[in-house]
Amino acid sequence: QVQLVESGGGLVQPGGSLRLSCAASGSIFSIYSWYRQAPGKQRDLVATITDSGNTNYADSVKGRFTISRDNAKNTVYLQMNSLKPEDTAVYYCYARSMRTYWGQGTQVTVSS
């Protein structure tokens, strides 16, 4: 059974940092992504990493967020620095093998 379990969300002040983790099990995934969804808005792609380590980022997070993966641990990370209030959202892990899978989401709130 495939599972994606996110962790690391929470409340942080503007300018602060958080690191999200997504531990995957049950399959080998070629592509991982992080998405986010703010209240009343659509779910948007934040960052993607392929099995060869190629990465892509939304313009809004370039230079502030870093996606990485540890293939030995089947885990993907999202390091988020210089956080802004507009980064507040539920962050979802996405993984693709022969099928696509979603995690349950973790709340990130950036507020003073």
Coordinates of C-alpha atoms in Angstrom, one line a residue:
Q1 CA 0.0 0.0 0.0
V2 CA 1.4 3.4 -1.0
Q3 CA 1.6 6.0 1.6
L4 CA 2.9 9.6 1.6
V5 CA 3.3 11.1 5.1
E6 CA 4.1 14.8 5.4
S7 CA 5.5 16.5 8.4
G8 CA 7.2 19.7 9.4
G9 CA 4.4 22.2 9.1
G10 CA 3.6 24.8 11.7
L11 CA 3.4 28.4 12.6
V12 CA 6.4 30.6 11.8
Q13 CA 7.0 34.4 11.8
P14 CA 7.6 36.2 8.5
G15 CA 11.3 35.8 7.5
G16 CA 11.5 32.5 9.3
S17 CA 12.2 29.0 8.0
L18 CA 10.6 25.6 8.0
R19 CA 11.5 22.2 6.5
L20 CA 8.8 19.9 5.2
S21 CA 9.3 16.2 4.9
C22 CA 7.4 13.6 2.9
A23 CA 8.1 10.0 3.7
A24 CA 7.0 7.6 1.0
S25 CA 6.4 3.9 1.1
G26 CA 5.0 1.2 -1.0
S27 CA 6.6 2.1 -4.3
I28 CA 9.5 3.7 -6.1
F29 CA 8.7 7.2 -7.3
S30 CA 10.3 8.9 -10.2
I31 CA 9.0 12.4 -9.6
Y32 CA 8.1 14.2 -6.4
S33 CA 6.5 17.5 -6.1
W34 CA 5.2 19.9 -3.5
Y35 CA 1.9 21.7 -4.1
R36 CA 0.1 24.2 -1.9
Q37 CA -3.5 25.4 -1.5
A38 CA -4.5 28.5 0.3
P39 CA -8.1 29.0 1.5
G40 CA -10.4 29.7 -1.3
K41 CA -7.7 29.2 -3.9
Q42 CA -6.7 26.4 -6.3
R43 CA -3.9 24.0 -5.6
D44 CA -0.7 25.3 -7.1
L45 CA 2.6 23.6 -7.9
V46 CA 5.5 24.8 -5.8
A47 CA 8.4 22.6 -6.7
T48 CA 9.3 19.4 -8.5
I49 CA 12.3 17.1 -8.4
T50 CA 13.0 14.2 -10.8
D51 CA 14.8 10.9 -10.1
S52 CA 17.9 12.4 -11.7
G53 CA 17.8 15.4 -9.4
N54 CA 16.5 18.0 -11.8
T55 CA 14.4 20.7 -10.1
N56 CA 11.8 23.3 -11.0
Y57 CA 10.2 26.0 -8.9
A58 CA 7.3 28.3 -9.1
D59 CA 8.4 31.9 -9.7
S60 CA 7.0 32.9 -6.4
V61 CA 9.4 30.7 -4.4
K62 CA 12.5 30.7 -6.5
G63 CA 15.5 31.6 -4.4
R64 CA 13.7 31.0 -1.1
F65 CA 12.6 27.3 -1.3
T66 CA 14.7 24.2 -2.1
I67 CA 13.4 20.8 -2.9
S68 CA 15.6 17.8 -2.3
R69 CA 15.2 14.0 -2.1
D70 CA 16.9 11.1 -0.3
N71 CA 16.3 8.1 -2.4
A72 CA 17.7 5.7 0.2
K73 CA 15.0 6.9 2.6
N74 CA 12.3 7.4 0.0
T75 CA 11.9 10.9 1.4
V76 CA 11.5 14.3 -0.2
Y77 CA 12.1 17.6 1.5
L78 CA 11.1 21.2 1.0
Q79 CA 13.3 23.7 2.8
M80 CA 11.5 27.0 3.0
N81 CA 13.4 30.2 3.9
S82 CA 12.4 33.8 4.1
L83 CA 8.8 32.9 4.5
K84 CA 6.1 35.4 3.8
P85 CA 2.5 35.6 4.9
E86 CA 1.4 34.7 1.3
D87 CA 3.2 31.4 1.7
T88 CA 0.5 30.4 4.2
A89 CA -1.3 27.3 2.8
V90 CA -1.7 23.6 3.2
Y91 CA 1.3 21.9 1.6
Y92 CA 0.8 18.6 -0.2
C93 CA 3.3 16.0 -1.3
Y94 CA 2.8 14.5 -4.7
A95 CA 4.6 11.4 -6.0
R96 CA 4.5 9.7 -9.4
S97 CA 5.4 6.1 -10.3
M98 CA 3.1 4.2 -12.6
R99 CA 0.3 6.2 -10.9
T100 CA 0.1 9.4 -8.9
Y101 CA -0.3 9.8 -5.2
W102 CA -1.0 12.6 -2.8
G103 CA -0.2 13.1 0.9
Q104 CA -2.7 14.3 3.4
G105 CA -1.3 17.8 3.6
T106 CA 0.4 19.8 6.3
Q107 CA -0.5 23.3 7.4
V108 CA 2.0 26.1 7.1
T109 CA 1.1 29.4 8.6
V110 CA 3.3 32.5 8.3
S111 CA 2.2 35.2 10.7
S112 CA 3.5 37.6 13.3

